[in-house]
Amino acid sequence: MDHLLAMRVFGRVVETGGFARAADGLRLPKSTVTKLVQALEAQLGVRLFERTTRRVSVTAEGAAYYERTRHWLAELDDFETTLASGSASPTGTLRIDTGGSVAAGLILPALPAFRERYPGIRLQVGVSDRTLDLIGEGIDCAIRSTAHDPNLVARHIVDLPWTTCASPDYLARHGTPTHPDDLARDGHDVVGYFSARTGRAHPLRFTDRERSAEDGLVLSVEVNESNAHTAAAVAGLGIVQTFTFAVAPYLASGALVAVLDAWQPAPLPAYLVYPADRRNNARLRAFLDWITEVLPERANAADHFKPS
């Protein structure tokens, strides 16, 4: 038995809550995961999991073993990364999660410079507008708009300005609002952005207050993915409120027109969040330093596309 691999596999089963999910994350056959855990149990002489047909739960001995080994494995990963790099260029895989518009509009266009600086780091970029369980999914870090999870370390990296906009064709047909109350009073179509978790549409935020369907907004179309949100606006389906960087190219080309600029809310803080036991990981530190430098520059550059 590869004892080190068995320890890693055991940890992933604990974090994901099941053998199948651990196998998927590790890209191993489920049978291999099962055999490694069974061999580890045999070597330790204790049962690490209680298994039924419906669920897998960690035993008290398994929980204690996990707490001791996860810190040791994290330190080992950090040491091996530094050792393999010689000192300045970390190596290995870094798993990132972020929303669709942030990935397409901010991170991916800038990644060639990161790859040139850190050629030994292989990036796995998960794109999702859902809030994932970083520990359970084995993800190193994510970009989020909140810093409230007590299980994660949060580092503020950028403030993202908002733009409310619509296509010229839509505005020609429905008129241009000059006050947020015009959206409901004049019956404007609004493209809503709804939460994949709750199914509820996010309100539109302005300097005086929020507006939602309860205030009379007509949510003609609702989507739950950021790039689709922008595409709906370009197609002329209605007014959208989104991050400026997501619509900057369309504002520059004239495909979208900004409205209600004087009423836009304060920018939204964005954070890089990561599990505490990864804080010393050389790959993560390199990405954190880089993204803290690059994202504010790209977000602020996008804001210049807005008409004065």
mmCIF file of C-alpha atoms in Angstrom:
data_model
loop_
_atom_site.group_PDB
_atom_site.id
_atom_site.type_symbol
_atom_site.label_atom_id
_atom_site.label_comp_id
_atom_site.label_asym_id
_atom_site.label_seq_id
_atom_site.Cartn_x
_atom_site.Cartn_y
_atom_site.Cartn_z
ATOM 1 C CA MET A 1 0.000 0.000 0.000
ATOM 2 C CA ASP A 2 1.130 3.535 -0.793
ATOM 3 C CA HIS A 3 0.646 4.873 2.724
ATOM 4 C CA LEU A 4 0.955 8.557 1.756
ATOM 5 C CA LEU A 5 -1.572 8.170 -1.071
ATOM 6 C CA ALA A 6 -3.927 6.321 1.278
ATOM 7 C CA MET A 7 -3.748 9.217 3.749
ATOM 8 C CA ARG A 8 -4.549 11.721 1.023
ATOM 9 C CA VAL A 9 -7.441 9.600 -0.242
ATOM 10 C CA PHE A 10 -8.801 9.190 3.275
ATOM 11 C CA GLY A 11 -8.725 12.977 3.750
ATOM 12 C CA ARG A 12 -10.643 13.564 0.532
ATOM 13 C CA VAL A 13 -13.343 11.074 1.557
ATOM 14 C CA VAL A 14 -13.766 12.959 4.835
ATOM 15 C CA GLU A 15 -13.897 16.347 3.085
ATOM 16 C CA THR A 16 -16.299 15.301 0.319
ATOM 17 C CA GLY A 17 -18.474 13.066 2.455
ATOM 18 C CA GLY A 18 -18.340 10.048 0.173
ATOM 19 C CA PHE A 19 -16.144 7.599 -1.724
ATOM 20 C CA ALA A 20 -17.618 8.431 -5.151
ATOM 21 C CA ARG A 21 -17.103 12.189 -4.811
ATOM 22 C CA ALA A 22 -13.579 11.671 -3.519
ATOM 23 C CA ALA A 23 -12.805 9.389 -6.466
ATOM 24 C CA ASP A 24 -14.136 11.985 -8.920
ATOM 25 C CA GLY A 25 -12.062 14.765 -7.365
ATOM 26 C CA LEU A 26 -8.909 12.660 -7.300
ATOM 27 C CA ARG A 27 -9.563 11.187 -10.757
ATOM 28 C CA LEU A 28 -9.223 7.669 -9.421
ATOM 29 C CA PRO A 29 -11.514 4.655 -9.787
ATOM 30 C CA LYS A 30 -13.917 4.336 -6.867
ATOM 31 C CA SER A 31 -12.642 0.792 -6.307
ATOM 32 C CA THR A 32 -9.106 2.129 -5.830
ATOM 33 C CA VAL A 33 -10.300 4.684 -3.285
ATOM 34 C CA THR A 34 -12.186 1.985 -1.385
ATOM 35 C CA LYS A 35 -9.212 -0.405 -1.351
ATOM 36 C CA LEU A 36 -6.804 2.281 -0.144
ATOM 37 C CA VAL A 37 -9.067 3.273 2.731
ATOM 38 C CA GLN A 38 -9.624 -0.368 3.686
ATOM 39 C CA ALA A 39 -5.868 -0.998 3.650
ATOM 40 C CA LEU A 40 -5.296 2.086 5.812
ATOM 41 C CA GLU A 41 -7.895 0.878 8.305
ATOM 42 C CA ALA A 42 -6.252 -2.552 8.386
ATOM 43 C CA GLN A 43 -2.824 -1.041 9.008
ATOM 44 C CA LEU A 44 -4.073 1.269 11.758
ATOM 45 C CA GLY A 45 -6.270 -1.393 13.306
ATOM 46 C CA VAL A 46 -9.282 0.954 13.622
ATOM 47 C CA ARG A 47 -12.414 1.668 11.630
ATOM 48 C CA LEU A 48 -12.202 5.137 10.075
ATOM 49 C CA PHE A 49 -15.702 5.233 8.577
ATOM 50 C CA GLU A 50 -19.134 3.863 9.353
ATOM 51 C CA ARG A 51 -20.685 2.758 6.072
ATOM 52 C CA THR A 52 -24.338 2.128 5.254
ATOM 53 C CA THR A 53 -26.136 1.831 1.939
ATOM 54 C CA ARG A 54 -27.175 5.487 2.198
ATOM 55 C CA ARG A 55 -24.279 7.354 3.796
ATOM 56 C CA VAL A 56 -20.683 7.360 4.930
ATOM 57 C CA SER A 57 -19.807 8.968 8.264
ATOM 58 C CA VAL A 58 -16.415 9.351 9.881
ATOM 59 C CA THR A 59 -15.838 7.623 13.221
ATOM 60 C CA ALA A 60 -14.380 9.345 16.283
ATOM 61 C CA GLU A 61 -11.038 7.660 15.548
ATOM 62 C CA GLY A 62 -11.282 8.725 11.917
ATOM 63 C CA ALA A 63 -12.010 12.339 12.863
ATOM 64 C CA ALA A 64 -9.004 12.434 15.170
ATOM 65 C CA TYR A 65 -6.770 10.879 12.515
ATOM 66 C CA TYR A 66 -8.002 13.384 9.927
ATOM 67 C CA GLU A 67 -7.270 16.400 12.136
ATOM 68 C CA ARG A 68 -3.699 15.240 12.729
ATOM 69 C CA THR A 69 -2.916 14.189 9.162
ATOM 70 C CA ARG A 70 -4.476 17.090 7.243
ATOM 71 C CA HIS A 71 -2.117 19.648 8.817
ATOM 72 C CA TRP A 72 0.869 17.395 8.270
ATOM 73 C CA LEU A 73 -0.076 16.785 4.621
ATOM 74 C CA ALA A 74 -0.558 20.518 4.010
ATOM 75 C CA GLU A 75 2.891 21.249 5.441
ATOM 76 C CA LEU A 76 4.379 18.445 3.340
ATOM 77 C CA ASP A 77 2.794 19.874 0.179
ATOM 78 C CA ASP A 78 4.194 23.316 0.958
ATOM 79 C CA PHE A 79 7.669 21.949 1.609
ATOM 80 C CA GLU A 80 7.705 19.819 -1.550
ATOM 81 C CA THR A 81 6.521 22.772 -3.635
ATOM 82 C CA THR A 82 9.303 24.997 -2.325
ATOM 83 C CA LEU A 83 11.894 22.241 -2.653
ATOM 84 C CA ALA A 84 10.922 21.397 -6.221
ATOM 85 C CA SER A 85 10.938 25.026 -7.234
ATOM 86 C CA GLY A 86 14.490 25.651 -6.093
ATOM 87 C CA SER A 87 13.284 28.823 -4.323
ATOM 88 C CA ALA A 88 11.457 31.275 -6.559
ATOM 89 C CA SER A 89 9.228 29.401 -9.022
ATOM 90 C CA PRO A 90 6.605 27.132 -7.431
ATOM 91 C CA THR A 91 5.304 24.108 -9.314
ATOM 92 C CA GLY A 92 2.201 21.933 -9.301
ATOM 93 C CA THR A 93 -1.550 22.353 -9.773
ATOM 94 C CA LEU A 94 -3.617 25.218 -8.358
ATOM 95 C CA ARG A 95 -7.409 24.835 -8.411
ATOM 96 C CA ILE A 96 -9.382 28.087 -8.663
ATOM 97 C CA ASP A 97 -13.119 28.778 -8.738
ATOM 98 C CA THR A 98 -14.756 31.965 -9.988
ATOM 99 C CA GLY A 99 -17.838 33.291 -11.719
ATOM 100 C CA GLY A 100 -18.252 33.291 -15.471
ATOM 101 C CA SER A 101 -17.899 37.021 -16.098
ATOM 102 C CA VAL A 102 -14.881 37.371 -13.787
ATOM 103 C CA ALA A 103 -13.204 34.442 -15.525
ATOM 104 C CA ALA A 104 -13.930 35.669 -19.055
ATOM 105 C CA GLY A 105 -13.514 39.395 -18.498
ATOM 106 C CA LEU A 106 -10.733 39.690 -15.928
ATOM 107 C CA ILE A 107 -8.752 36.545 -15.174
ATOM 108 C CA LEU A 108 -8.367 34.530 -18.382
ATOM 109 C CA PRO A 109 -7.252 37.472 -20.567
ATOM 110 C CA ALA A 110 -4.492 38.222 -18.033
ATOM 111 C CA LEU A 111 -3.339 34.626 -17.459
ATOM 112 C CA PRO A 112 -0.639 34.580 -20.170
ATOM 113 C CA ALA A 113 1.362 37.008 -18.003
ATOM 114 C CA PHE A 114 0.891 34.749 -14.963
ATOM 115 C CA ARG A 115 1.965 31.681 -16.928
ATOM 116 C CA GLU A 116 5.060 33.520 -18.132
ATOM 117 C CA ARG A 117 5.949 34.477 -14.569
ATOM 118 C CA TYR A 118 5.143 31.048 -13.068
ATOM 119 C CA PRO A 119 5.524 28.438 -15.815
ATOM 120 C CA GLY A 120 5.613 25.595 -13.299
ATOM 121 C CA ILE A 121 2.084 26.224 -11.999
ATOM 122 C CA ARG A 122 -0.705 24.357 -13.776
ATOM 123 C CA LEU A 123 -4.010 26.197 -13.309
ATOM 124 C CA GLN A 124 -7.378 24.445 -13.121
ATOM 125 C CA VAL A 125 -10.014 27.177 -13.399
ATOM 126 C CA GLY A 126 -13.525 26.136 -12.416
ATOM 127 C CA VAL A 127 -16.170 28.520 -13.755
ATOM 128 C CA SER A 128 -19.424 28.637 -11.826
ATOM 129 C CA ASP A 129 -21.763 31.274 -10.445
ATOM 130 C CA ARG A 130 -22.628 28.935 -7.552
ATOM 131 C CA THR A 131 -20.936 29.100 -4.157
ATOM 132 C CA LEU A 132 -18.963 25.876 -3.858
ATOM 133 C CA ASP A 133 -17.611 24.087 -0.802
ATOM 134 C CA LEU A 134 -13.887 24.737 -1.264
ATOM 135 C CA ILE A 135 -12.800 22.207 1.345
ATOM 136 C CA GLY A 136 -15.222 19.535 0.218
ATOM 137 C CA GLU A 137 -14.429 20.046 -3.469
ATOM 138 C CA GLY A 138 -10.667 20.251 -2.939
ATOM 139 C CA ILE A 139 -10.462 23.771 -4.390
ATOM 140 C CA ASP A 140 -7.484 25.918 -3.384
ATOM 141 C CA CYS A 141 -9.124 29.341 -3.675
ATOM 142 C CA ALA A 142 -12.110 31.219 -5.071
ATOM 143 C CA ILE A 143 -13.107 34.769 -5.905
ATOM 144 C CA ARG A 144 -16.228 35.794 -3.993
ATOM 145 C CA SER A 145 -18.172 38.924 -3.098
ATOM 146 C CA THR A 146 -18.420 38.015 0.606
ATOM 147 C CA ALA A 147 -15.919 37.289 3.369
ATOM 148 C CA HIS A 148 -18.261 35.795 5.942
ATOM 149 C CA ASP A 149 -17.299 32.103 5.882
ATOM 150 C CA PRO A 150 -15.476 31.414 9.182
ATOM 151 C CA ASN A 151 -13.774 28.364 7.645
ATOM 152 C CA LEU A 152 -12.003 30.464 5.007
ATOM 153 C CA VAL A 153 -9.375 33.191 4.995
ATOM 154 C CA ALA A 154 -10.472 36.201 2.925
ATOM 155 C CA ARG A 155 -8.201 38.734 1.225
ATOM 156 C CA HIS A 156 -9.754 41.839 -0.345
ATOM 157 C CA ILE A 157 -8.447 42.204 -3.896
ATOM 158 C CA VAL A 158 -10.632 44.667 -5.813
ATOM 159 C CA ASP A 159 -13.780 46.807 -5.776
ATOM 160 C CA LEU A 160 -15.964 46.203 -8.834
ATOM 161 C CA PRO A 161 -18.034 49.133 -10.158
ATOM 162 C CA TRP A 162 -21.570 48.638 -11.495
ATOM 163 C CA THR A 163 -23.214 49.686 -14.754
ATOM 164 C CA THR A 164 -26.902 49.739 -15.632
ATOM 165 C CA CYS A 165 -27.361 49.525 -19.384
ATOM 166 C CA ALA A 166 -29.434 48.404 -22.352
ATOM 167 C CA SER A 167 -29.092 48.114 -26.110
ATOM 168 C CA PRO A 168 -29.718 51.185 -28.303
ATOM 169 C CA ASP A 169 -32.562 49.312 -29.998
ATOM 170 C CA TYR A 170 -34.267 48.632 -26.676
ATOM 171 C CA LEU A 171 -33.927 52.281 -25.586
ATOM 172 C CA ALA A 172 -35.274 53.479 -28.938
ATOM 173 C CA ARG A 173 -38.373 51.335 -28.424
ATOM 174 C CA HIS A 174 -38.961 51.930 -24.709
ATOM 175 C CA GLY A 175 -37.271 55.239 -23.897
ATOM 176 C CA THR A 176 -34.297 56.026 -21.653
ATOM 177 C CA PRO A 177 -34.928 56.073 -17.891
ATOM 178 C CA THR A 178 -33.554 59.080 -16.013
ATOM 179 C CA HIS A 179 -34.479 57.963 -12.495
ATOM 180 C CA PRO A 180 -34.607 54.458 -10.950
ATOM 181 C CA ASP A 181 -38.348 54.879 -10.328
ATOM 182 C CA ASP A 182 -38.833 55.144 -14.105
ATOM 183 C CA LEU A 183 -38.080 51.427 -14.421
ATOM 184 C CA ALA A 184 -41.353 50.441 -12.758
ATOM 185 C CA ARG A 185 -43.407 53.536 -13.620
ATOM 186 C CA ASP A 186 -42.707 53.269 -17.367
ATOM 187 C CA GLY A 187 -42.952 49.470 -17.471
ATOM 188 C CA HIS A 188 -39.377 48.815 -18.562
ATOM 189 C CA ASP A 189 -38.302 45.229 -19.189
ATOM 190 C CA VAL A 190 -35.547 44.203 -16.779
ATOM 191 C CA VAL A 191 -33.308 41.188 -17.306
ATOM 192 C CA GLY A 192 -33.074 39.681 -13.838
ATOM 193 C CA TYR A 193 -30.193 37.715 -12.372
ATOM 194 C CA PHE A 194 -31.431 34.948 -10.111
ATOM 195 C CA SER A 195 -29.566 32.876 -7.567
ATOM 196 C CA ALA A 196 -28.949 29.276 -8.587
ATOM 197 C CA ARG A 197 -29.174 28.380 -4.894
ATOM 198 C CA THR A 198 -32.381 30.186 -3.859
ATOM 199 C CA GLY A 199 -34.090 30.750 -7.228
ATOM 200 C CA ARG A 200 -34.764 34.377 -6.295
ATOM 201 C CA ALA A 201 -33.761 37.336 -8.448
ATOM 202 C CA HIS A 202 -31.219 39.784 -7.064
ATOM 203 C CA PRO A 203 -32.589 43.318 -6.623
ATOM 204 C CA LEU A 204 -31.237 46.238 -8.612
ATOM 205 C CA ARG A 205 -29.189 48.487 -6.335
ATOM 206 C CA PHE A 206 -29.062 52.270 -6.579
ATOM 207 C CA THR A 207 -27.766 55.067 -4.379
ATOM 208 C CA ASP A 208 -31.160 55.726 -2.758
ATOM 209 C CA ARG A 209 -32.509 52.160 -2.364
ATOM 210 C CA GLU A 210 -32.960 48.767 -3.998
ATOM 211 C CA ARG A 211 -35.661 47.909 -6.537
ATOM 212 C CA SER A 212 -37.130 44.451 -7.122
ATOM 213 C CA ALA A 213 -40.217 42.735 -8.491
ATOM 214 C CA GLU A 214 -41.966 43.665 -5.228
ATOM 215 C CA ASP A 215 -41.501 47.310 -6.244
ATOM 216 C CA GLY A 216 -43.148 46.760 -9.612
ATOM 217 C CA LEU A 217 -40.144 45.851 -11.775
ATOM 218 C CA VAL A 218 -41.064 43.745 -14.787
ATOM 219 C CA LEU A 219 -38.553 40.880 -14.910
ATOM 220 C CA SER A 220 -39.179 39.876 -18.505
ATOM 221 C CA VAL A 221 -36.272 37.412 -18.565
ATOM 222 C CA GLU A 222 -34.222 35.916 -15.740
ATOM 223 C CA VAL A 223 -30.879 34.113 -16.025
ATOM 224 C CA ASN A 224 -28.486 32.613 -13.469
ATOM 225 C CA GLU A 225 -25.154 32.961 -15.302
ATOM 226 C CA SER A 226 -23.245 36.207 -15.669
ATOM 227 C CA ASN A 227 -22.204 35.938 -19.318
ATOM 228 C CA ALA A 228 -25.788 35.050 -20.293
ATOM 229 C CA HIS A 229 -26.925 38.129 -18.367
ATOM 230 C CA THR A 230 -24.777 40.358 -20.578
ATOM 231 C CA ALA A 231 -25.828 38.494 -23.743
ATOM 232 C CA ALA A 232 -29.491 39.130 -22.916
ATOM 233 C CA ALA A 233 -28.835 42.865 -22.732
ATOM 234 C CA VAL A 234 -26.976 42.882 -26.068
ATOM 235 C CA ALA A 235 -29.904 41.003 -27.619
ATOM 236 C CA GLY A 236 -32.226 43.848 -26.632
ATOM 237 C CA LEU A 237 -34.247 41.914 -24.056
ATOM 238 C CA GLY A 238 -34.192 44.687 -21.492
ATOM 239 C CA ILE A 239 -32.218 46.681 -18.964
ATOM 240 C CA VAL A 240 -29.517 44.945 -16.932
ATOM 241 C CA GLN A 241 -27.378 45.922 -13.969
ATOM 242 C CA THR A 242 -24.018 44.192 -13.906
ATOM 243 C CA PHE A 243 -20.324 44.766 -13.365
ATOM 244 C CA THR A 244 -18.786 47.417 -15.609
ATOM 245 C CA PHE A 245 -15.961 45.142 -16.776
ATOM 246 C CA ALA A 246 -18.510 42.594 -18.063
ATOM 247 C CA VAL A 247 -20.109 45.105 -20.450
ATOM 248 C CA ALA A 248 -17.096 47.363 -21.134
ATOM 249 C CA PRO A 249 -16.425 46.070 -24.702
ATOM 250 C CA TYR A 250 -20.091 46.554 -25.609
ATOM 251 C CA LEU A 251 -20.170 50.052 -24.157
ATOM 252 C CA ALA A 252 -17.061 50.896 -26.179
ATOM 253 C CA SER A 253 -18.557 49.543 -29.426
ATOM 254 C CA GLY A 254 -21.969 51.106 -28.872
ATOM 255 C CA ALA A 255 -23.762 47.768 -28.634
ATOM 256 C CA LEU A 256 -24.863 48.802 -25.115
ATOM 257 C CA VAL A 257 -25.600 52.223 -23.644
ATOM 258 C CA ALA A 258 -25.163 53.088 -19.956
ATOM 259 C CA VAL A 259 -28.168 54.598 -18.168
ATOM 260 C CA LEU A 260 -28.816 55.942 -14.657
ATOM 261 C CA ASP A 261 -25.090 56.569 -14.113
ATOM 262 C CA ALA A 262 -25.747 59.133 -11.387
ATOM 263 C CA TRP A 263 -27.636 56.503 -9.397
ATOM 264 C CA GLN A 264 -25.120 53.663 -9.429
ATOM 265 C CA PRO A 265 -24.340 52.098 -6.023
ATOM 266 C CA ALA A 266 -20.919 51.798 -4.445
ATOM 267 C CA PRO A 267 -18.603 49.227 -6.049
ATOM 268 C CA LEU A 268 -18.859 45.662 -4.783
ATOM 269 C CA PRO A 269 -15.830 44.359 -2.839
ATOM 270 C CA ALA A 270 -14.369 41.098 -4.175
ATOM 271 C CA TYR A 271 -12.211 38.735 -2.145
ATOM 272 C CA LEU A 272 -9.891 35.843 -2.743
ATOM 273 C CA VAL A 273 -10.890 33.201 -0.200
ATOM 274 C CA TYR A 274 -9.065 29.998 0.681
ATOM 275 C CA PRO A 275 -8.939 27.336 3.426
ATOM 276 C CA ALA A 276 -6.724 28.320 6.341
ATOM 277 C CA ASP A 277 -4.502 25.246 6.009
ATOM 278 C CA ARG A 278 -3.436 26.434 2.532
ATOM 279 C CA ARG A 279 -2.190 29.835 3.670
ATOM 280 C CA ASN A 280 1.484 28.807 3.318
ATOM 281 C CA ASN A 281 1.095 27.079 -0.046
ATOM 282 C CA ALA A 282 3.640 28.591 -2.441
ATOM 283 C CA ARG A 283 1.356 28.243 -5.491
ATOM 284 C CA LEU A 284 -1.484 30.018 -3.693
ATOM 285 C CA ARG A 285 0.809 32.793 -2.434
ATOM 286 C CA ALA A 286 2.078 33.380 -5.971
ATOM 287 C CA PHE A 287 -1.468 33.579 -7.363
ATOM 288 C CA LEU A 288 -2.637 35.840 -4.533
ATOM 289 C CA ASP A 289 0.232 38.292 -5.066
ATOM 290 C CA TRP A 290 -0.385 38.324 -8.809
ATOM 291 C CA ILE A 291 -4.165 38.693 -8.741
ATOM 292 C CA THR A 292 -4.016 41.460 -6.122
ATOM 293 C CA GLU A 293 -1.824 43.388 -8.547
ATOM 294 C CA VAL A 294 -3.660 42.636 -11.798
ATOM 295 C CA LEU A 295 -7.389 42.684 -11.027
ATOM 296 C CA PRO A 296 -7.624 46.303 -9.801
ATOM 297 C CA GLU A 297 -5.803 47.467 -12.936
ATOM 298 C CA ARG A 298 -8.180 45.560 -15.234
ATOM 299 C CA ALA A 299 -11.338 46.547 -13.356
ATOM 300 C CA ASN A 300 -10.368 50.229 -13.323
ATOM 301 C CA ALA A 301 -9.408 50.142 -17.006
ATOM 302 C CA ALA A 302 -12.851 48.750 -17.828
ATOM 303 C CA ASP A 303 -14.498 51.691 -16.064
ATOM 304 C CA HIS A 304 -12.943 54.075 -18.601
ATOM 305 C CA PHE A 305 -15.190 52.613 -21.310
ATOM 306 C CA LYS A 306 -18.213 54.271 -19.701
ATOM 307 C CA PRO A 307 -19.218 57.515 -21.406
ATOM 308 C CA SER A 308 -18.585 60.691 -19.457
#
